[in-house]
Structures are given as C-alpha cells and as structure tokens.
CSV table of N, CA and C in Angstrom, one decimal:
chain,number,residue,atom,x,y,z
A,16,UNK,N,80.3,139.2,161.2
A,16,UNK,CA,80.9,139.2,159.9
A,16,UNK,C,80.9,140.7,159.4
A,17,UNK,N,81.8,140.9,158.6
A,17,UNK,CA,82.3,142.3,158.3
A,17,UNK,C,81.5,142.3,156.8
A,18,UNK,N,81.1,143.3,156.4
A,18,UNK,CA,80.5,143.9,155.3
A,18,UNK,C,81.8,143.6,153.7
A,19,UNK,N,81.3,143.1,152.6
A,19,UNK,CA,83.0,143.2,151.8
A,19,UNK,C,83.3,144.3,151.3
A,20,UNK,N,84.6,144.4,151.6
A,20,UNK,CA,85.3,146.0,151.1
A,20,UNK,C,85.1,146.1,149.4
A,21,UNK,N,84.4,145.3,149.1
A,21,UNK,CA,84.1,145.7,147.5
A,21,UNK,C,83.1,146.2,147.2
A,22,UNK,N,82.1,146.1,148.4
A,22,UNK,CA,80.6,146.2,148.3
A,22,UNK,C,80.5,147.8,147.3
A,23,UNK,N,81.3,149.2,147.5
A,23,UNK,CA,81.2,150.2,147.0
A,23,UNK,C,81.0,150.2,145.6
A,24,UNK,N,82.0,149.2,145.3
A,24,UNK,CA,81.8,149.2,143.7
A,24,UNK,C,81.4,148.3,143.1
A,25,UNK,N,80.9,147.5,143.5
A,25,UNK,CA,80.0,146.0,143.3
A,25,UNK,C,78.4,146.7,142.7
A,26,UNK,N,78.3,146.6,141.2
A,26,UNK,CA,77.1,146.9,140.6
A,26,UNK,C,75.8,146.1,140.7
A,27,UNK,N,76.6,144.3,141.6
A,27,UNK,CA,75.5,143.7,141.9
A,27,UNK,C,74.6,144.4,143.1
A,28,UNK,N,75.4,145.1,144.2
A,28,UNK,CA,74.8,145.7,145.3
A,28,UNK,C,74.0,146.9,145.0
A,29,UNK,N,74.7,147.6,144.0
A,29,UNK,CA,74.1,148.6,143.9
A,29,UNK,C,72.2,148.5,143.3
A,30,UNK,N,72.4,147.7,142.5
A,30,UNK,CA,71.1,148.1,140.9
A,30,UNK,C,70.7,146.9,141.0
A,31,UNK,N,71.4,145.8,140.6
A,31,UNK,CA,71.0,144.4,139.6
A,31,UNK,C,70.2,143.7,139.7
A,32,UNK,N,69.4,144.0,140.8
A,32,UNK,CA,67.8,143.4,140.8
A,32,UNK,C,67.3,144.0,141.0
A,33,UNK,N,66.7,144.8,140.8
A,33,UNK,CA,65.5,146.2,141.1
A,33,UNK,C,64.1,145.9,141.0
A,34,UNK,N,64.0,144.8,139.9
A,34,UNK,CA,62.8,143.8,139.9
A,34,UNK,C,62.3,142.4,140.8
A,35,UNK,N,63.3,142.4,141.5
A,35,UNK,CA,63.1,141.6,142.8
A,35,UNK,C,63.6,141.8,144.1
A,36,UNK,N,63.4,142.9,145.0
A,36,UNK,CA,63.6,143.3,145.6
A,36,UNK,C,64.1,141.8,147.0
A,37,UNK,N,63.2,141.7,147.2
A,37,UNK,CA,63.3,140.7,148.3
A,37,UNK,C,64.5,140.3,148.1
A,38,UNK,N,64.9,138.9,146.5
A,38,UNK,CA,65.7,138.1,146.4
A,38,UNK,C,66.9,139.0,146.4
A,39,UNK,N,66.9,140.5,146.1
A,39,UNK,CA,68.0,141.5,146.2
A,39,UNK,C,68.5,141.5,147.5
A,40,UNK,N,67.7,141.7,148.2
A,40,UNK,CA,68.0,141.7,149.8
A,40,UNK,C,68.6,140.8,150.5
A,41,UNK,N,67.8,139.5,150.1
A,41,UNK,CA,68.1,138.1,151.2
A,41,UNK,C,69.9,138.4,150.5
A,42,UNK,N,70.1,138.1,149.2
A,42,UNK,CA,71.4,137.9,148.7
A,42,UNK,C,72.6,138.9,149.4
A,43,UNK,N,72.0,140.4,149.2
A,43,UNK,CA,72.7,141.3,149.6
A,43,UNK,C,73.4,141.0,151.2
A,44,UNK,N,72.4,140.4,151.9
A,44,UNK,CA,72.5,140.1,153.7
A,44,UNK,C,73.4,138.7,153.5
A,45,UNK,N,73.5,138.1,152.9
A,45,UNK,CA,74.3,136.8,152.8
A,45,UNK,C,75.3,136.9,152.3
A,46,UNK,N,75.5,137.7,151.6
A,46,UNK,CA,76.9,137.5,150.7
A,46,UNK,C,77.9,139.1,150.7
A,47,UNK,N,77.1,139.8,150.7
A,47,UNK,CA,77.5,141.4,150.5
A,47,UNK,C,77.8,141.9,151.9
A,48,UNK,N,76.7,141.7,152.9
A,48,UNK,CA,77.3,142.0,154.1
A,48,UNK,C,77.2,140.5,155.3
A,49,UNK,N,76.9,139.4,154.5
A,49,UNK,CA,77.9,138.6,155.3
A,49,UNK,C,78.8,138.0,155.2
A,50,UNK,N,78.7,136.4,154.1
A,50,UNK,CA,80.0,135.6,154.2
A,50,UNK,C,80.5,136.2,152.8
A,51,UNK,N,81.2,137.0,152.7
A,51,UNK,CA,81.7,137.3,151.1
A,51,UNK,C,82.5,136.3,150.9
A,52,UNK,N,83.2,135.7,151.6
A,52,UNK,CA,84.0,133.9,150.7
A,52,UNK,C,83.4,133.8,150.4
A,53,UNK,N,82.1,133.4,150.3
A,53,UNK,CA,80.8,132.8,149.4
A,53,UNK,C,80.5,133.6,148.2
A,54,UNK,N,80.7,134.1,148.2
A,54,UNK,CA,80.1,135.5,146.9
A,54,UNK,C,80.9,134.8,145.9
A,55,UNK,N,80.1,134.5,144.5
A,55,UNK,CA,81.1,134.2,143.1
A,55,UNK,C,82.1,135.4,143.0
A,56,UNK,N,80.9,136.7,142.6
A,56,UNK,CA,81.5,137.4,142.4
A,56,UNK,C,82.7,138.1,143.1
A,57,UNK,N,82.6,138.0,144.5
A,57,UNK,CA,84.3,137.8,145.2
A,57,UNK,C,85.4,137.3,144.9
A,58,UNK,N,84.9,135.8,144.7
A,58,UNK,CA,85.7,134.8,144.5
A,58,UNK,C,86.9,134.8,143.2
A,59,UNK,N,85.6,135.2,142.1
A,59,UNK,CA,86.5,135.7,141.3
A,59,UNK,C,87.2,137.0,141.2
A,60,UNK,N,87.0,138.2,141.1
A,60,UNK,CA,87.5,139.4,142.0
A,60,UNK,C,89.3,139.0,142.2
A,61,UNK,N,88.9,138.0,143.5
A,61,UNK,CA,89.6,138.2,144.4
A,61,UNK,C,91.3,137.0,143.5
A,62,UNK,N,90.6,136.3,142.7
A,62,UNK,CA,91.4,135.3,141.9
A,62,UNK,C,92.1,136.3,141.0
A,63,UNK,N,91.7,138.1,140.9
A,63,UNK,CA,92.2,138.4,139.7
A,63,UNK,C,92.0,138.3,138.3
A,64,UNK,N,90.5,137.6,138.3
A,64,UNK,CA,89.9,138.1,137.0
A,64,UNK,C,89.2,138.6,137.1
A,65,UNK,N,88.5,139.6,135.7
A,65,UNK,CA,87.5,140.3,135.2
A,65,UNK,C,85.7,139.8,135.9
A,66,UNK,N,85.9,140.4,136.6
A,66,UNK,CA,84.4,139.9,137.1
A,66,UNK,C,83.2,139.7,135.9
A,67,UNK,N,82.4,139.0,135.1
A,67,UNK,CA,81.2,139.4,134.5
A,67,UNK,C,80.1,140.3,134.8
A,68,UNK,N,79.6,141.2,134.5
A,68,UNK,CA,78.8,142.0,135.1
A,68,UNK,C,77.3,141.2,135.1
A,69,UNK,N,77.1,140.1,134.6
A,69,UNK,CA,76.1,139.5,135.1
A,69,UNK,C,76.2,138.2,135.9
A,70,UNK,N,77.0,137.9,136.3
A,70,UNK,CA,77.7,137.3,137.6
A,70,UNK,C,76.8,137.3,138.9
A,71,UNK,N,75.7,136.4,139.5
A,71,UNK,CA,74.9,136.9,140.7
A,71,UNK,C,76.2,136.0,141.6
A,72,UNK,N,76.2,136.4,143.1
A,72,UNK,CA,76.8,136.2,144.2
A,72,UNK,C,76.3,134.8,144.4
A,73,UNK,N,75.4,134.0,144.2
A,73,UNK,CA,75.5,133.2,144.6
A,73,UNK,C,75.6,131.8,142.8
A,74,UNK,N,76.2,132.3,142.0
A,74,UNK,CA,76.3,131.5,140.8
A,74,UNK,C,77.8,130.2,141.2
A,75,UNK,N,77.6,129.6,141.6
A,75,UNK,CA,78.6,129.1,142.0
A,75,UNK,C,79.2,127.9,141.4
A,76,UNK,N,78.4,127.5,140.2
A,76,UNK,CA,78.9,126.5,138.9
A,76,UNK,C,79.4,127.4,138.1
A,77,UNK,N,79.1,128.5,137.7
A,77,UNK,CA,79.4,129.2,136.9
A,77,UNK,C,80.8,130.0,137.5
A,78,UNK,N,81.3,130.3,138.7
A,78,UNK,CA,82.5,131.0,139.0
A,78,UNK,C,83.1,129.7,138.9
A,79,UNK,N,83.0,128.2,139.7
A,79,UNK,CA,83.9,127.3,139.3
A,79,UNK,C,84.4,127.2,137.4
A,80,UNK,N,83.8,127.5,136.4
A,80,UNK,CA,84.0,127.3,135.2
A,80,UNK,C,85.2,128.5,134.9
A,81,UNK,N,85.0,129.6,135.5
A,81,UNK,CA,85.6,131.0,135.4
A,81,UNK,C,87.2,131.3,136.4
A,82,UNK,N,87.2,130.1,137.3
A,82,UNK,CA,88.1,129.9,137.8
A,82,UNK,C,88.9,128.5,137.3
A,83,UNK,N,88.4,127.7,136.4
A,83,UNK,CA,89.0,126.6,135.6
A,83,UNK,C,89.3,125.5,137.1
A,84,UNK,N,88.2,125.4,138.1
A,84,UNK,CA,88.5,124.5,138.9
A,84,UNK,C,87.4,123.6,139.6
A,85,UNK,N,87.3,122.6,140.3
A,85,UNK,CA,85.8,122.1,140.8
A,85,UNK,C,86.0,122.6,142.6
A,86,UNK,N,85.2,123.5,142.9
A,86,UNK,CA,86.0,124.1,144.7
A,86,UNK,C,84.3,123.1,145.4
C-alpha cells in the first residue's frame, strides 16, 4: 500500500496527537501510510469538502454525517 498523497499537508499526520504518541502511530500506519480509503479524513477530502481540523482518520460516523450518507 502506497502512503496518501495528502499525507504532506494533513495536520492530523503532522501534530494532532502529541499526547499520545502510540495511538498517533498505530493510526498514522493504518490509515496515512496504509489504507487511505479508510481515512475519514480522505474520505471527505476526496468528496470535495472542507475537511474539519478535528476530524481523526478513523471517525467514521462522524464523516458518514459530513458526507450526508450511511457508507
């Protein structure tokens, strides 16, 4: 699996958990440099809306609400 070409400017990769390193990491390895389909924050991105800056990668009731659909 290829790394996502958003990861550069993706503020979740960069900072957003600094206080939990671990849970930063596992996420980062799952979603950032693996399945980015799975990433909310892709998901939506990639739909063309405003990403939330507090949006974690794996929020996935909350991107369904933000995409106005049940996936």
């Amino acid at each position: 699996m290829a790394q996502c070409e958003k990861l550069v400017m993706c503020p979740f990769f960069s900072d957003k958990m600094k206080a939990m390193p671990n849970s930063a990491r596992l996420m980062k390895e799952t979603f950032c440099l693996g399945e980015k389909t799975h990433c909310a924050r892709y998901r939506v991105s990639m739909a063309g809306i405003p990403v939330p800056s507090d949006l974690f990668p794996n929020d996935s009731e909350r991107v369904q609400k933000l995409l106005g659909t049940r996936l």
